[in-house]
XYZ file of C-alpha atoms in Angstrom:
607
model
C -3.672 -80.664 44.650
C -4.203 -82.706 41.734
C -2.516 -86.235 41.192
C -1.299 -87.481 37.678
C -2.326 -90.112 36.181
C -0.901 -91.736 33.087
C -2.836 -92.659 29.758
C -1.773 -96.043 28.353
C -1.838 -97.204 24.773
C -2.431 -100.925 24.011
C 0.423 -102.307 22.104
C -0.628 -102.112 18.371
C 0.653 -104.036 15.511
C 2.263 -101.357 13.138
C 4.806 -102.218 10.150
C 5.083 -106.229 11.724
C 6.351 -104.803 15.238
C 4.659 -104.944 18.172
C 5.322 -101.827 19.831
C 4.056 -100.529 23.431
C 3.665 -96.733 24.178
C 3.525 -95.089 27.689
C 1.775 -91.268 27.197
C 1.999 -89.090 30.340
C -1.134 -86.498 31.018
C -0.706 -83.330 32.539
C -1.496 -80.985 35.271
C -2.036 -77.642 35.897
C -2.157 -77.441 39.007
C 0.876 -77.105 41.279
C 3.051 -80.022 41.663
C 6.924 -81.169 41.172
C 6.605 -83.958 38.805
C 9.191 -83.074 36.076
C 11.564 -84.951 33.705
C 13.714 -84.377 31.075
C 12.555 -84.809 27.211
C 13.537 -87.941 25.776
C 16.345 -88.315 23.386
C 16.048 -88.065 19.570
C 15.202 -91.565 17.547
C 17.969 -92.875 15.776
C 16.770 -94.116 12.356
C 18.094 -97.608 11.456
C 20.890 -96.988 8.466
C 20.720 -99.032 5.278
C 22.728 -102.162 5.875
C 25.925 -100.923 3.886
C 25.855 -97.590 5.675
C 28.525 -96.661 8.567
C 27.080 -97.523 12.158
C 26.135 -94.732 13.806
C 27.701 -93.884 16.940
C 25.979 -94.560 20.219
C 24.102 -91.996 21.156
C 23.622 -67.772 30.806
C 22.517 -68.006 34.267
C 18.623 -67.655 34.444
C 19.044 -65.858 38.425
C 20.952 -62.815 36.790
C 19.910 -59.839 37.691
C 16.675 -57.691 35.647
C 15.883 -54.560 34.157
C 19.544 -53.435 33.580
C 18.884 -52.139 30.145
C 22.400 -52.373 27.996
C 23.478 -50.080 25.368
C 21.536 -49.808 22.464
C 22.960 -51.956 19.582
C 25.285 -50.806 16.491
C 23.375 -48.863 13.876
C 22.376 -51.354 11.088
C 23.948 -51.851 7.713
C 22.958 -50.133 4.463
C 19.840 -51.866 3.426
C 20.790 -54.742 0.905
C 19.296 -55.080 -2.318
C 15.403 -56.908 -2.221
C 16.082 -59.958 -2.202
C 19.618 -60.656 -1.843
C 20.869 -62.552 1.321
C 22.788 -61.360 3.960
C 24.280 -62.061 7.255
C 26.044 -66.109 8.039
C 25.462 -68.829 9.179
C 26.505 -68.114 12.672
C 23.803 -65.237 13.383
C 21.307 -65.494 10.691
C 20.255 -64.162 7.460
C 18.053 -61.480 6.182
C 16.542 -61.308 3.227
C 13.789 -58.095 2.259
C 11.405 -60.067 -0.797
C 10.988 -57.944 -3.650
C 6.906 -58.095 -3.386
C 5.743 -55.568 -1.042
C 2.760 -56.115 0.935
C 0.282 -53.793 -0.194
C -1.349 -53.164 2.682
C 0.387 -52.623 6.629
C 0.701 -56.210 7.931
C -0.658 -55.204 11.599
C -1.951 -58.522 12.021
C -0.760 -61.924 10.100
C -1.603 -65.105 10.245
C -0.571 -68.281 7.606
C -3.517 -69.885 6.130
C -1.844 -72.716 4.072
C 1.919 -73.399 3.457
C 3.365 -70.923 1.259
C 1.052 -68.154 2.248
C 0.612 -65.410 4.777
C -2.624 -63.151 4.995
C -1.685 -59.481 6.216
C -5.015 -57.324 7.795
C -4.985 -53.798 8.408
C -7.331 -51.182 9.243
C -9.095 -48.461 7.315
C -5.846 -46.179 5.419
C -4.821 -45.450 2.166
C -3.217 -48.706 1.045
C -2.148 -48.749 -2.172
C -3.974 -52.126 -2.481
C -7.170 -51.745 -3.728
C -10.134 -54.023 -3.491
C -12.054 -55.503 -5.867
C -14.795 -52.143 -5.072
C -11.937 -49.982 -5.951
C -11.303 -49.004 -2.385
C -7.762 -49.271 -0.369
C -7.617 -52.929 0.926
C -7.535 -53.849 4.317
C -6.731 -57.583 3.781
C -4.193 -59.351 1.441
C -2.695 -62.490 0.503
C 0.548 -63.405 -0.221
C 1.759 -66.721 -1.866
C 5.267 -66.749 -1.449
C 5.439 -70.034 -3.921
C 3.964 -68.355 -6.848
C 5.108 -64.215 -5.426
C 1.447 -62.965 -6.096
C -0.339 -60.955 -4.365
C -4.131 -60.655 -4.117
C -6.223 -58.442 -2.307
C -8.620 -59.527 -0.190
C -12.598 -58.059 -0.342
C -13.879 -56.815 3.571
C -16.498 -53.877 4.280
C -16.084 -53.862 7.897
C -13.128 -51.627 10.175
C -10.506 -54.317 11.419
C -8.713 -51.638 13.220
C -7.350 -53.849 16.091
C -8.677 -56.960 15.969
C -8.511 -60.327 17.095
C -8.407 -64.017 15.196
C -8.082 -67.734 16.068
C -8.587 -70.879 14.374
C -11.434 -73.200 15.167
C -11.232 -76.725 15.196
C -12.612 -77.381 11.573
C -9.924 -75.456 10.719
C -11.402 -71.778 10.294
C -10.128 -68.929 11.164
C -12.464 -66.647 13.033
C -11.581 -63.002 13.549
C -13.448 -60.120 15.391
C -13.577 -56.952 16.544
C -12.052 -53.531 15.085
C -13.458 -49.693 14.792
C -15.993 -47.221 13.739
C -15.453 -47.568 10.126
C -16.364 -44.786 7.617
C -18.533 -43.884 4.994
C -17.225 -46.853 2.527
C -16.652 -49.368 5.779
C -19.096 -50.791 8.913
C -18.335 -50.004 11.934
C -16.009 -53.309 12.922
C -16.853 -53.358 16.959
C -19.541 -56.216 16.547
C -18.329 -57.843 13.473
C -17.256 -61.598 12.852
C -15.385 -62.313 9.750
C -14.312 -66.010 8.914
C -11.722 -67.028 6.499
C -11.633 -70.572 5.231
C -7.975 -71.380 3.996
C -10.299 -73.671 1.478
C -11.903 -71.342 -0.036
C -9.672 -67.939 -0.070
C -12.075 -65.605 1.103
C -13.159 -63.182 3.712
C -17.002 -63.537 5.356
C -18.283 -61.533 7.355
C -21.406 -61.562 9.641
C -21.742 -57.249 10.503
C -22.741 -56.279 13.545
C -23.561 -59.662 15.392
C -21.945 -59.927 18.132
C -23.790 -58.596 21.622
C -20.681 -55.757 22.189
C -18.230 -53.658 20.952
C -14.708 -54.714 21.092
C -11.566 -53.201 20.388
C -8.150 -54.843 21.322
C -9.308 -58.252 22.399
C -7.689 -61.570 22.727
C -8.851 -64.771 21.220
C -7.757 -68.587 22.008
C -8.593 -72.069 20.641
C -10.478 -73.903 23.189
C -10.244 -77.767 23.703
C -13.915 -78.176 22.154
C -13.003 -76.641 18.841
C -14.269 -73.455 19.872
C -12.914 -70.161 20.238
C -12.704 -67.601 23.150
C -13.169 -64.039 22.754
C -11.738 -62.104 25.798
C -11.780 -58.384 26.928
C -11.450 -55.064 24.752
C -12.916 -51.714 25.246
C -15.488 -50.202 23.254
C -13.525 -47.756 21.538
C -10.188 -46.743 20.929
C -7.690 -45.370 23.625
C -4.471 -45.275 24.574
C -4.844 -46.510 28.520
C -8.411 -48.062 28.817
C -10.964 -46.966 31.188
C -14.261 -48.017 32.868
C -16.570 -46.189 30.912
C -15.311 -47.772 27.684
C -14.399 -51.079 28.909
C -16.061 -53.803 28.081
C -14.747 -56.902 31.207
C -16.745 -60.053 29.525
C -15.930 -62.643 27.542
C -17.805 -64.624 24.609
C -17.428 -67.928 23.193
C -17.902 -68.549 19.360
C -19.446 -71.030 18.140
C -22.348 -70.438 20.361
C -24.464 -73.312 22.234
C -27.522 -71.436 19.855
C -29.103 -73.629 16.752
C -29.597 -70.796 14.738
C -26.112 -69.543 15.503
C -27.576 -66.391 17.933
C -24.732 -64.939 19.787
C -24.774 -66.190 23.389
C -24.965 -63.710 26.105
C -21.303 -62.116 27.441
C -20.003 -63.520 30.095
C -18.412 -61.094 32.961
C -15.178 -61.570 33.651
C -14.391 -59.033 37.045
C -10.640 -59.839 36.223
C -10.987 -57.487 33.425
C -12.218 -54.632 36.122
C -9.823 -55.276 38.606
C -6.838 -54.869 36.457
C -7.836 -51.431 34.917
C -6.132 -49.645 33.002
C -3.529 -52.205 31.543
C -6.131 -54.812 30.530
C -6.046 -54.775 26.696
C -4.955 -57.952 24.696
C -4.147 -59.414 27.487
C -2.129 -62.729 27.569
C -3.905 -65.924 27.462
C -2.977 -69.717 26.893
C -4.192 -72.894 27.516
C -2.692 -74.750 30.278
C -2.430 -78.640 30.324
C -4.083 -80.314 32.656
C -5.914 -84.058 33.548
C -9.749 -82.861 32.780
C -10.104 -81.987 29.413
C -11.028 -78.570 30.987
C -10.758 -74.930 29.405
C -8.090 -73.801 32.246
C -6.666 -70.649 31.096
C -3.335 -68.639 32.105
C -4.243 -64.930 31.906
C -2.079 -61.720 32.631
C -3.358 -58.714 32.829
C -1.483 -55.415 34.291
C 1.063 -57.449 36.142
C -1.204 -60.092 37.880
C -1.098 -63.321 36.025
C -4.260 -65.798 37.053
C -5.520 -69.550 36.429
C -8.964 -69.101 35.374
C -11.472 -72.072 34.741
C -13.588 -71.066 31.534
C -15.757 -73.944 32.064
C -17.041 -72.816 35.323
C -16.277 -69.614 35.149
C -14.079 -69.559 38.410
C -10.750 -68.092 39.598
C -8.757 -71.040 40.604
C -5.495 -69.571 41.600
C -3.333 -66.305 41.791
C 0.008 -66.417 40.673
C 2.442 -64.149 42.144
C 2.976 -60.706 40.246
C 5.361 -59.799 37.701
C 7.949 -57.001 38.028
C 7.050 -54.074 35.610
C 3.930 -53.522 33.352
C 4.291 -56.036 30.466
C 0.861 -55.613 28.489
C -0.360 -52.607 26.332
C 0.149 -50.120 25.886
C 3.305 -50.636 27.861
C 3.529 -54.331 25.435
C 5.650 -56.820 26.238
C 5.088 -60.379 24.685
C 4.359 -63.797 26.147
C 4.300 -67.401 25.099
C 3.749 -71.343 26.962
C 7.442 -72.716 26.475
C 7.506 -76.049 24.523
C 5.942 -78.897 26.008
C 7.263 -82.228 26.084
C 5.459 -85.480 27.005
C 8.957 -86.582 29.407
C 7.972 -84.125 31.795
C 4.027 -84.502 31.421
C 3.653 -81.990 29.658
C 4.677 -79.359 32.317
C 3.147 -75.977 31.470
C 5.833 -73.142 31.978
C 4.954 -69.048 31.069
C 7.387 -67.126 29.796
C 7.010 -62.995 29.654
C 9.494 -60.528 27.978
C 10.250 -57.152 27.438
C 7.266 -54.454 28.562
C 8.460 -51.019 29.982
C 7.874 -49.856 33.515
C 7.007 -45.889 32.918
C 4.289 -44.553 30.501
C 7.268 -42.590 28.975
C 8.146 -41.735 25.634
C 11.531 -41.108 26.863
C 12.038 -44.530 29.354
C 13.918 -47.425 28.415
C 12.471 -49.873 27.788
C 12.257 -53.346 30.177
C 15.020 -56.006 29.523
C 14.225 -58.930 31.532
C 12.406 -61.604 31.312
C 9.883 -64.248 33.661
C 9.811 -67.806 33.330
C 7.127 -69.358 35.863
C 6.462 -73.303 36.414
C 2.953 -73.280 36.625
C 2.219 -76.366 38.444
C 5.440 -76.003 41.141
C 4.387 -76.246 44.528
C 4.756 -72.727 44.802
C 5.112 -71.186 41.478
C 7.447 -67.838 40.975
C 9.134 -66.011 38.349
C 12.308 -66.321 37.948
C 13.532 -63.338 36.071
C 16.810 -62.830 33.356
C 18.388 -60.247 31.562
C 16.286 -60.858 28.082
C 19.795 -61.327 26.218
C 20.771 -57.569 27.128
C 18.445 -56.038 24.718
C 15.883 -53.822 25.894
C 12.553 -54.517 24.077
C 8.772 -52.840 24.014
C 6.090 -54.332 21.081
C 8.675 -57.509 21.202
C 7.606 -60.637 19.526
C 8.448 -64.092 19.561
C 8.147 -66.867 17.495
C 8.894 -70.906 18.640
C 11.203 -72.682 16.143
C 10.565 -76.341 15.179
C 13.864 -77.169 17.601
C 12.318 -75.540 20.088
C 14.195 -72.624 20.423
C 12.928 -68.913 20.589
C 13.303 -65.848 18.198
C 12.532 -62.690 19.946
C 12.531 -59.861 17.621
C 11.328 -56.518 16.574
C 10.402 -53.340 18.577
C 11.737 -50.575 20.175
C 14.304 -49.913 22.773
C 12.307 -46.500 24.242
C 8.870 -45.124 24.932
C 5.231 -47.223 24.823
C 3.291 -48.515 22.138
C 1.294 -45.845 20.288
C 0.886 -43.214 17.350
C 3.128 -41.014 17.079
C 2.117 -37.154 17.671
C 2.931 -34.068 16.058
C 3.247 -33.570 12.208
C 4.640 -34.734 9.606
C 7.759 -31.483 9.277
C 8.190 -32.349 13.441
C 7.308 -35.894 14.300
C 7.389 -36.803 18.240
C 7.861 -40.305 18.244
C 6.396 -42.396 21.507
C 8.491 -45.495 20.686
C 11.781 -44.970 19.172
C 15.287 -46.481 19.198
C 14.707 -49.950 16.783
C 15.820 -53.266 18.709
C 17.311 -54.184 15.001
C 19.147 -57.009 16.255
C 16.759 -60.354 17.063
C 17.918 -62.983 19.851
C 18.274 -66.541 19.929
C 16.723 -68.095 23.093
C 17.136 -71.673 24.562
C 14.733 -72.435 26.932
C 17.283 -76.032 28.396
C 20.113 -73.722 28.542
C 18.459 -70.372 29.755
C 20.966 -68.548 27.139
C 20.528 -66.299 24.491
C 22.454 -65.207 21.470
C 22.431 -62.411 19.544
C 21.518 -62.719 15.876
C 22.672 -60.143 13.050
C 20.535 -57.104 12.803
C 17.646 -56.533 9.847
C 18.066 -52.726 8.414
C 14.125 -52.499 9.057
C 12.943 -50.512 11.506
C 9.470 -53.183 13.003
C 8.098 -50.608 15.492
C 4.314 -50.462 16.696
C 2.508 -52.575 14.495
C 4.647 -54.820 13.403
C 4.224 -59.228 12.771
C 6.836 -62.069 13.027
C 5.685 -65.564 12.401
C 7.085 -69.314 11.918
C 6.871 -70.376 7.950
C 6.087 -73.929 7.559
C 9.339 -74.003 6.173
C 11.229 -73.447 9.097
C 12.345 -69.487 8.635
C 10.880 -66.578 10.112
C 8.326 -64.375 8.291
C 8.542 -60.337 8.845
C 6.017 -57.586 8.300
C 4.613 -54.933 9.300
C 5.539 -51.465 11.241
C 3.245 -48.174 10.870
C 3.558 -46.205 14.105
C 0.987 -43.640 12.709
C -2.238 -43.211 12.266
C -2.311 -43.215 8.830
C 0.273 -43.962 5.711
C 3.308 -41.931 5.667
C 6.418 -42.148 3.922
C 9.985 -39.950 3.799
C 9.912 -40.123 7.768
C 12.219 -41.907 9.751
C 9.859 -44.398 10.507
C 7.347 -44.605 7.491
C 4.228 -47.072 7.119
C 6.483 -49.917 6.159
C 5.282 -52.664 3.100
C 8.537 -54.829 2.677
C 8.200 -57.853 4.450
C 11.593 -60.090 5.272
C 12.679 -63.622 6.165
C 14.856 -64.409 8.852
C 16.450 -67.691 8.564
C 18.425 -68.967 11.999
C 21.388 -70.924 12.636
C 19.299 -74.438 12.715
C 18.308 -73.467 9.091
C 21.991 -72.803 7.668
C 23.822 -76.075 8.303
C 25.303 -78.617 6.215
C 23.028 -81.192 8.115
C 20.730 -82.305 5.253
C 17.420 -81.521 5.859
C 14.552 -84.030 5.721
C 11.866 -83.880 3.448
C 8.533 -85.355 4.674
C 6.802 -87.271 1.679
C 3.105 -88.466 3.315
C 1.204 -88.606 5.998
C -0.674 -91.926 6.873
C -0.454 -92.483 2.946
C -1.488 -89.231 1.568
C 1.007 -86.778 -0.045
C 1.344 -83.784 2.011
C 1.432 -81.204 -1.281
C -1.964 -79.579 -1.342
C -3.515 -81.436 1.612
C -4.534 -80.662 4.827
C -4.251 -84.459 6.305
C -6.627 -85.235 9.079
C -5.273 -86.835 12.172
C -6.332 -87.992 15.879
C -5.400 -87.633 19.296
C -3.639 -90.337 21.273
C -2.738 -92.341 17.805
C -0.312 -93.540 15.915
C 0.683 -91.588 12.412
C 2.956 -92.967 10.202
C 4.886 -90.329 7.955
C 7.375 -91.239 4.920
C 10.243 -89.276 4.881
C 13.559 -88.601 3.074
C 16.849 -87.721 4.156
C 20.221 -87.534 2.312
C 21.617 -87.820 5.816
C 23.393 -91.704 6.127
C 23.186 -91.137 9.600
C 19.997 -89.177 10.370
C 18.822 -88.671 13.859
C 15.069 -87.534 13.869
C 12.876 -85.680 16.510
C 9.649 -84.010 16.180
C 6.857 -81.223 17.075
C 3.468 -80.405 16.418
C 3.210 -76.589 16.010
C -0.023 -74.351 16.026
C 1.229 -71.084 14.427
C -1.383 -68.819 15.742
C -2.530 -65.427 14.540
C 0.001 -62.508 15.768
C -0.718 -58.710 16.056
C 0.191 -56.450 18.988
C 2.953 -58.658 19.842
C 0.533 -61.055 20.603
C 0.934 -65.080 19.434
C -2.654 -65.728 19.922
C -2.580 -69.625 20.338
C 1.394 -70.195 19.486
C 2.029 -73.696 20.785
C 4.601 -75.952 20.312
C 4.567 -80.004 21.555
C 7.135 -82.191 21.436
C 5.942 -85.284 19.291
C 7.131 -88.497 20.364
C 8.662 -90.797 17.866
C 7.520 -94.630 18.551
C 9.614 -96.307 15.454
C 11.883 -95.352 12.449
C 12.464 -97.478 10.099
C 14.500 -97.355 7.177
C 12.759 -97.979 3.522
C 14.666 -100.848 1.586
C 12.661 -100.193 -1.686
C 13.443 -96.614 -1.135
C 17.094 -95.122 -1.437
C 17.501 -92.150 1.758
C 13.459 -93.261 2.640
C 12.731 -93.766 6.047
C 8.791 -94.585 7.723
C 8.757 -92.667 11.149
C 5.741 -93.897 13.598
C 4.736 -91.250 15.547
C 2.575 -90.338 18.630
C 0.336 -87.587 18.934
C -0.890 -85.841 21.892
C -2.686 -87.210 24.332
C -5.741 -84.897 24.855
C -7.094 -81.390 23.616
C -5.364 -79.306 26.652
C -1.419 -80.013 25.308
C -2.635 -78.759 22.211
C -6.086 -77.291 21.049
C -8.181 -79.326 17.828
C -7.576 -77.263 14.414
C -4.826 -76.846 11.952
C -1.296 -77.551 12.711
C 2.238 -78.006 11.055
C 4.020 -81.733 12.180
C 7.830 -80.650 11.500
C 10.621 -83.407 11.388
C 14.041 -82.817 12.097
C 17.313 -84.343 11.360
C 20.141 -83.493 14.183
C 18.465 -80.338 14.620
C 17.737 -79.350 10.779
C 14.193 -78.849 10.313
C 12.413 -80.164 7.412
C 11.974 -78.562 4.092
C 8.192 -77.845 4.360
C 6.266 -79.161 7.493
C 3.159 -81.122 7.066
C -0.367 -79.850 7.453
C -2.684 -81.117 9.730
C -6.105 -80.890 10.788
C -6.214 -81.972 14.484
C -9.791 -83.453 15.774
C-alpha cells in the first residue's frame, strides 16, 4: 500500500500578493484518502458593484432495459435550432462531411478532422481518388480534403507531447491504397497535413488502442491482424509498442507481449485504457478487456493488480464505452472508472445493456458499483466530459452488437438497430442523469461525439455498412450536428478568456508547465462572476472509444478584478502537479462563470 505524500509550492510573489499553494499528489493504488473539490473562486467586484453574497440513487438496480424512447421529430431544416434550454439543442450544419466521420479528432479550435476507410466518398483527394481524411473549419465552413495512400480502416490515434497527433493501424488497402496494418501517419495541427511512414511498424494491427504516456510518448496496444467480427488466436496480435522509439534513427522497437491480450480472447479489441494517477511519475495503466479490468505497470511491464469483474461484456464487438471521471486536486486526484452500456448476448435481436460501473480505483477494496445508465439502453455509446464536469452519453443503438449489416440492399438485416436518439445528462456528485431532447439522426456503428473548444458537443458519423449506401433506413450518414447542453443555454454571461501568461489566445497554441502558476486575462459581463476551472485533453474518438479523454479540475490561486479594464478580471491559476493527472501535449484550459463555460477555451501545449 502506497502512502501520499503532498507536493508543496513556495509562496511566490504574483500581482504584489504573496500567495501560498498546497498541491496534493495522487495514488493509484488502493487507499481511502478522499475529499470533496474545493469551492469556486469568487472574483473581487469593481468597487461600485453589489457585494456578492457569501458563498438518482447510484445502488439501483442494473440491466433493466426501459422502453425504447418516442420516435424523433421530423428532421429540422440544416441549420436551424431546435429543442430548449431545459434539454438541449440540436442543430444539423449545412456542410456535410464528405467523407464517414468513423474516427474524429479536433486539431485546433474551430476544426475537426473526420478519417475513414477505403469507400466511395464523394470527397475526392487531391489524386482524384475518394478521400479518406477531411477537415472541417467550422469558423470559416470549408471543407478540405485531406491527401493519405494508406487503408485507415479501423485505426487508432493519440497526441504526443510536442503536440502531434500520431495515428496507426488500418487494412489491406487496394490497388490505389497500401495496405494500412503497419502504417504510421502523423498530423501536425501546424502544418495541416497527413504523413505517413508505410509499412514501418514490426506488425499488423487492426482495432488497437492508443494512449498518451507521461514521457510524451504514445502507447500502441492490442489489435488483430486482420479484420473480424470476434477476434481469434490465429489473427491476434497480444503486444504492445511504444512510439517514439528509444532508436536514434527512429527504428521501430521490438513488440512487447502483453499475455493480457491472450487471456481475454475473444473480446480483446480496442480495449479500454487510461492513465491512472499515482506518486511515481510511472506509466500505470487501467485496462479492460472482456470483462476483467487490470492495473498494469507499462514501465516494467508487470500486472500489479486485478480488479474485480464487470457484469456483462462491455468491449467490441459487444461496445460499450468508458472514461476516468474528472479529477480534482481536493481529493488527490482520486482516479475513479466509469463503464456504460455494452450488451450481454452476441445477438442481433438482444437488448442492449443499461447499466453502468463506477469503480474507486485506489479504495481499499475497489468494486463496481452499478446504476441504471439513465434508463436508456445503449451499445456503440459514447461519452464526452463537459467543461463543468458533467457527462453527455449519446449515440448508438438500443439492440444487437456492433457490426455491418448483412443481406442486400432490397432486404437489409440490420445487427444493431433501434437508435438511442435521445442523449443523457450525467452528474458524476449527484449520481443522476437527465434525459436530453432527442437528435432526428440515427449515430449507429461508426459513429463520433466530441467536446468543441467552445463548450458544445460535436456529432458525426454513422455507416453501419461496409460500404456507402443511401435510401436505407440507416444510410452512410455525412451531416454532422452540434449538441449544445443546459450549462451552454443560460442567461449566466459567459466568460471570455483574453491571454494566457500575456499572449492572446487567437491563433496560438500557448506553452505552459506543470506545478506553476499561469495567469489568464479574462472578461465577464457578469457583476458578480464566480469562476472555476479545468484542463481538458479532448482525445481522438472512434469505436466509442475517447482515446485519452481527461478532464482535471484546475485550481484557481487568485482573481483579481482589472481596474483599467471595465468586466476584466486576472485569474492565477495552478496547474497539475505531475504528468500522471494529466499526460504532456495539447490541451483546452476552459473558465467558467457559475457554471457557464467560456466562449472558446484556450489552447495549450502541456510540457
Amino acid at each position: 500500500m502506497k502512502n501520499y505524500y503532498s507536493y508543496f509550492l513556495l509562496f511566490l510573489l504574483i500581482g504584489g500578493f504573496l500567495l501560498s499553494i498546497n498541491i496534493n499528489n495522487a495514488s493509484a493504488y488502493p487507499s481511502q484518502n478522499q475529499r470533496r473539490q474545493a469551492p469556486a473562486a469568487k472574483a473581487a467586484p469593481p468597487k461600485d458593484a453589489a457585494p456578492k453574497d457569501a458563498p438518482k440513487d447510484a445502488n439501483a438496480p442494473a440491466g433493466k432495459a426501459a422502453a425504447p424512447p418516442a420516435p424523433p421529430p421530423a428532421a429540422a431544416p440544416a441549420g436551424k435550432e431546435v429543442g430548449d434550454a431545459t434539454a438541449g439543442t440540436w442543430t444539423i450544419l449545412p456542410t456535410l462531411t464528405g467523407v464517414n466521420a468513423m474516427h474524429m479528432f479536433v486539431p485546433r479550435p474551430g476544426q475537426y478532422i473526420y478519417v475513414d476507410k477505403l469507400e466511395a466518398n464523394p470527397l475526392l483527394q487531391s489524386n482524384g481518388q475518394p478521400a479518406e481524411s477531411a477537415l472541417f473549419d467550422i469558423d470559416k465552413n470549408t471543407l478540405t480534403a485531406l491527401d493519405l495512400t494508406s487503408d485507415t480502416f479501423c485505426s487508432a490515434g493519440s497526441f504526443m507531447g510536442n503536440g502531434v497527433l500520431v495515428h496507426t493501424g488500418g487494412d489491406n488497402g487496394n490497388v490505389q491504397f497500401a495496405a494500412g496494418q503497419q502504417t504510421l501517419r502523423f498530423y501536425d495541427p501546424m502544418v495541416g497535413k497527413w504523413e505517413e511512414k508505410v509499412g514501418l511498424m514490426k506488425s499488423k494491427r487492426w482495432y488497437p488502442t492508443m494512449l498518451p504516456l507521461v514521457d510524451g510518448r504514445v502507447v500502441i496496444m492490442g489489435g488483430s491482424t486482420g479484420g473480424t467480427g470476434l477476434n481469434r488466436a490465429e489473427i491476434d496480435n497480444p503486444t504492445y509498442n511504444i512510439w517514439p522509439p528509444s532508436s536514434a534513427d527512429g527504428t521501430p522497437d521490438a513488440d512487447r507481449p502483453m499475455p493480457f491480450l491472450t487471456d481475454t480472447l475473444p473480446y480483446n479489441l480496442y480495449v479500454f485504457m487510461h492513465i491512472v494517477p499515482n506518486n511515481e511519475n510511472k506509466n500505470m495503466l487501467f485496462m479492460l478487456s472482456n470483462q476483467q479490468p487490470i492495473l498494469f505497470d507499462l514501465d516494467t511491464g508487470t500486472l500489479v493488480y486485478n480488479y474485480p469483474k464487470i457484469a456483462v461484456q462491455r468491449t467490441y464487438p459487444q461496445t460499450g464505452t468508458s472514461l476516468m471521471l474528472p479529477l480534482f486536486s481536493s481529493n488527490n486526484y482520486a482516479p475513479e472508472i466509469m463503464v456504460c452500456g455494452g450488451q450481454a448476448a452476441f445477438e442481433i435481436t438482444s437488448t442492449a445493456e443499461a447499466s453502468c460501473g463506477r469503480m474507486l480505483l485506489n479504495a481499499n477494496q475497489p468494486a463496481w458499483v452499478m446504476d441504471d445508465f439513465g434508463g436508456i439502453p445503449r451499445v456503440m455509446p459514447d461519452n464526452v466530459i463537459l467543461p463543468n464536469g458533467q457527462v453527455v452519453f449519446l449515440n448508438g443503438a438500443q439492440t444487437g452488437f456492433a457490426g455491418f449489416r448483412k443481406g442486400n440492399k432490397a432486404n437489409p438485416l440490420w445487427v444493431n438497430s433501434n437508435p438511442a436518439f435521445n442523449p443523457v445528462l450525467y452528474d458524476p456528485v449527484g449520481k443522476t442523469y437527465a434525459k436530453m431532447n432527442p437528435s432526428t439522426v440515427a449515430r449507429m456503428y461508426h459513429s463520433v461525439a466530441i467536446l468543441s473548444p467552445d463548450g458544445y458537443v460535436f456529432v458525426a458519423g454513422s455507416n453501419p455498412q461496409a460500404s456507402v449506401q443511401k435510401g436505407l433506413e440507416f444510410s452512410t450518414e455525412y451531416r454532422a450536428e452540434i449538441f449544445k447542453p443546459p450549462y451552454i443555454l443560460t442567461d449566466v454571461p459567459r466568460p471570455t478568456i483574453i491571454n494566457v501568461n500575456g499572449t492572446d489566445i487567437a491563433g496560438n497554441r500557448i506553452p505552459i508547465a506543470y506545478n506553476q502558476q499561469t495567469i489568464l486575462v479574462v472578461s465577464c459581463t457578469d457583476p458578480k462572476p464566480s469562476f472555476t476551472a479545468a484542463i481538458i485533453h479532448l482525445g481522438f474518438v472512434t469505436h466509442s472509444q475517447n482515446m485519452g479523454q481527461r478532464y482535471v479540475g484546475v485550481d484557481i490561486a487568485s482573481v483579481n478584478y482589472d481596474a483599467n479594464a471595465a468586466g476584466q478580471y486576472i485569474i492565477t491559476l495552478t496547474t497539475p502537479p505531475n504528468p500522471t493527472i494529466i499526460a504532456p501535449g495539447p490541451h483546452y484550459i476552459f473558465i467558467l462563470n457559475n457554471g457557464a463555460p467560456c466562449v472558446r477555451a484556450a489552447e495549450v501545449l502541456l510540457n
